[in-house]
Amino acid sequence: MNEQKKEMTQEREIAILEGAIKKFGYREQVIVAIEEMAELQKELTKWLRSKGKTAGLLEEMADVSIMLNQLQLIFGDPVEQEIAKLERLEGLVMSDGD
């Protein structure tokens, strides 16, 4: 079959994420988010030990990213907190007093 992949637009992504939350429920998706973050932690440890193997790491990063997007839909957009933390980090990395 010659099926074309549909473009992953922001609207399509949100519809998928909202569909998962509706189908499985808030509680279950929070549990999955916790599990995915633990799997990323495991892959990061493997990466440190193997000096560069990234296949599993990239997959787990994608899973965590998807779950973070769902958590944003569940709990709200943390943009204000992100900006404050980025500005604090900017102060640390841009200061001349290294």
Coordinates of C-alpha atoms in Angstrom, one line a residue:
M1 CA 0.0 0.0 0.0
N2 CA 1.1 3.5 -0.7
E3 CA -0.1 5.4 2.3
Q4 CA 1.2 8.9 2.8
K5 CA 2.0 9.9 6.4
K6 CA -0.1 12.7 7.7
E7 CA 1.7 15.8 8.7
M8 CA 2.1 16.2 12.5
T9 CA 0.5 19.6 13.0
Q10 CA 0.1 21.2 16.4
E11 CA -3.6 20.7 16.1
R12 CA -3.2 17.0 15.3
E13 CA -0.8 16.5 18.2
I14 CA -3.1 18.2 20.7
A15 CA -6.0 16.0 19.4
I16 CA -4.0 12.9 19.9
L17 CA -2.8 13.9 23.4
E18 CA -6.3 14.9 24.5
G19 CA -7.6 11.7 23.1
A20 CA -5.1 9.7 25.2
I21 CA -6.1 11.6 28.3
K22 CA -9.8 11.1 27.6
K23 CA -9.4 7.4 26.8
F24 CA -7.1 6.4 29.7
G25 CA -7.8 9.1 32.2
Y26 CA -5.7 11.7 34.0
R27 CA -4.5 9.4 36.8
E28 CA -3.3 6.7 34.4
Q29 CA -1.5 9.2 32.2
V30 CA 0.3 10.7 35.2
I31 CA 1.4 7.2 36.1
V32 CA 2.7 6.6 32.6
A33 CA 4.6 9.9 32.7
I34 CA 6.3 8.8 35.9
E35 CA 7.2 5.4 34.3
E36 CA 8.5 7.1 31.1
M37 CA 10.7 9.5 33.2
A38 CA 12.2 6.5 35.0
E39 CA 12.9 4.8 31.7
L40 CA 14.7 7.9 30.5
Q41 CA 16.7 8.0 33.7
K42 CA 17.8 4.4 33.0
E43 CA 18.8 5.2 29.4
L44 CA 20.8 8.2 30.5
T45 CA 22.7 5.9 32.9
K46 CA 23.3 3.4 30.1
W47 CA 24.5 6.2 27.9
L48 CA 27.0 7.3 30.5
R49 CA 28.3 3.8 30.9
S50 CA 28.4 3.0 27.1
K51 CA 30.0 6.3 26.1
G52 CA 27.6 7.3 23.3
K53 CA 24.9 4.7 22.5
T54 CA 21.8 6.9 21.9
A55 CA 19.2 4.8 20.2
G56 CA 17.2 3.9 23.4
L57 CA 18.0 7.3 24.8
L58 CA 16.3 9.2 21.9
E59 CA 13.3 7.0 22.1
E60 CA 12.8 7.6 25.8
M61 CA 13.4 11.3 25.3
A62 CA 10.5 11.3 22.8
D63 CA 8.3 9.4 25.2
V64 CA 9.0 11.8 28.0
S65 CA 8.4 14.8 25.7
I66 CA 5.0 13.4 24.7
M67 CA 4.1 12.8 28.4
L68 CA 5.2 16.3 29.4
N69 CA 2.9 17.6 26.7
Q70 CA 0.1 15.6 28.2
L71 CA 1.0 16.8 31.7
Q72 CA 0.8 20.4 30.4
L73 CA -2.8 19.7 29.2
I74 CA -3.7 18.2 32.5
F75 CA -2.0 20.7 34.9
G76 CA -1.5 23.8 32.8
D77 CA 1.2 25.6 30.9
P78 CA 4.4 26.2 32.9
V79 CA 5.6 28.9 30.6
E80 CA 6.0 31.5 33.3
Q81 CA 8.0 29.1 35.5
E82 CA 10.1 28.2 32.5
I83 CA 11.0 31.8 31.7
A84 CA 11.9 32.5 35.4
K85 CA 14.1 29.4 35.5
L86 CA 15.7 30.3 32.1
E87 CA 16.5 33.8 33.3
R88 CA 18.1 32.4 36.5
L89 CA 20.1 30.0 34.4
E90 CA 21.1 32.9 32.1
G91 CA 22.4 34.7 35.1
L92 CA 24.6 31.7 36.0
V93 CA 26.0 31.0 32.6
M94 CA 26.4 34.6 31.4
S95 CA 28.1 36.0 34.5
D96 CA 31.7 37.1 34.3
G97 CA 32.6 35.8 37.7
D98 CA 33.3 32.2 36.6

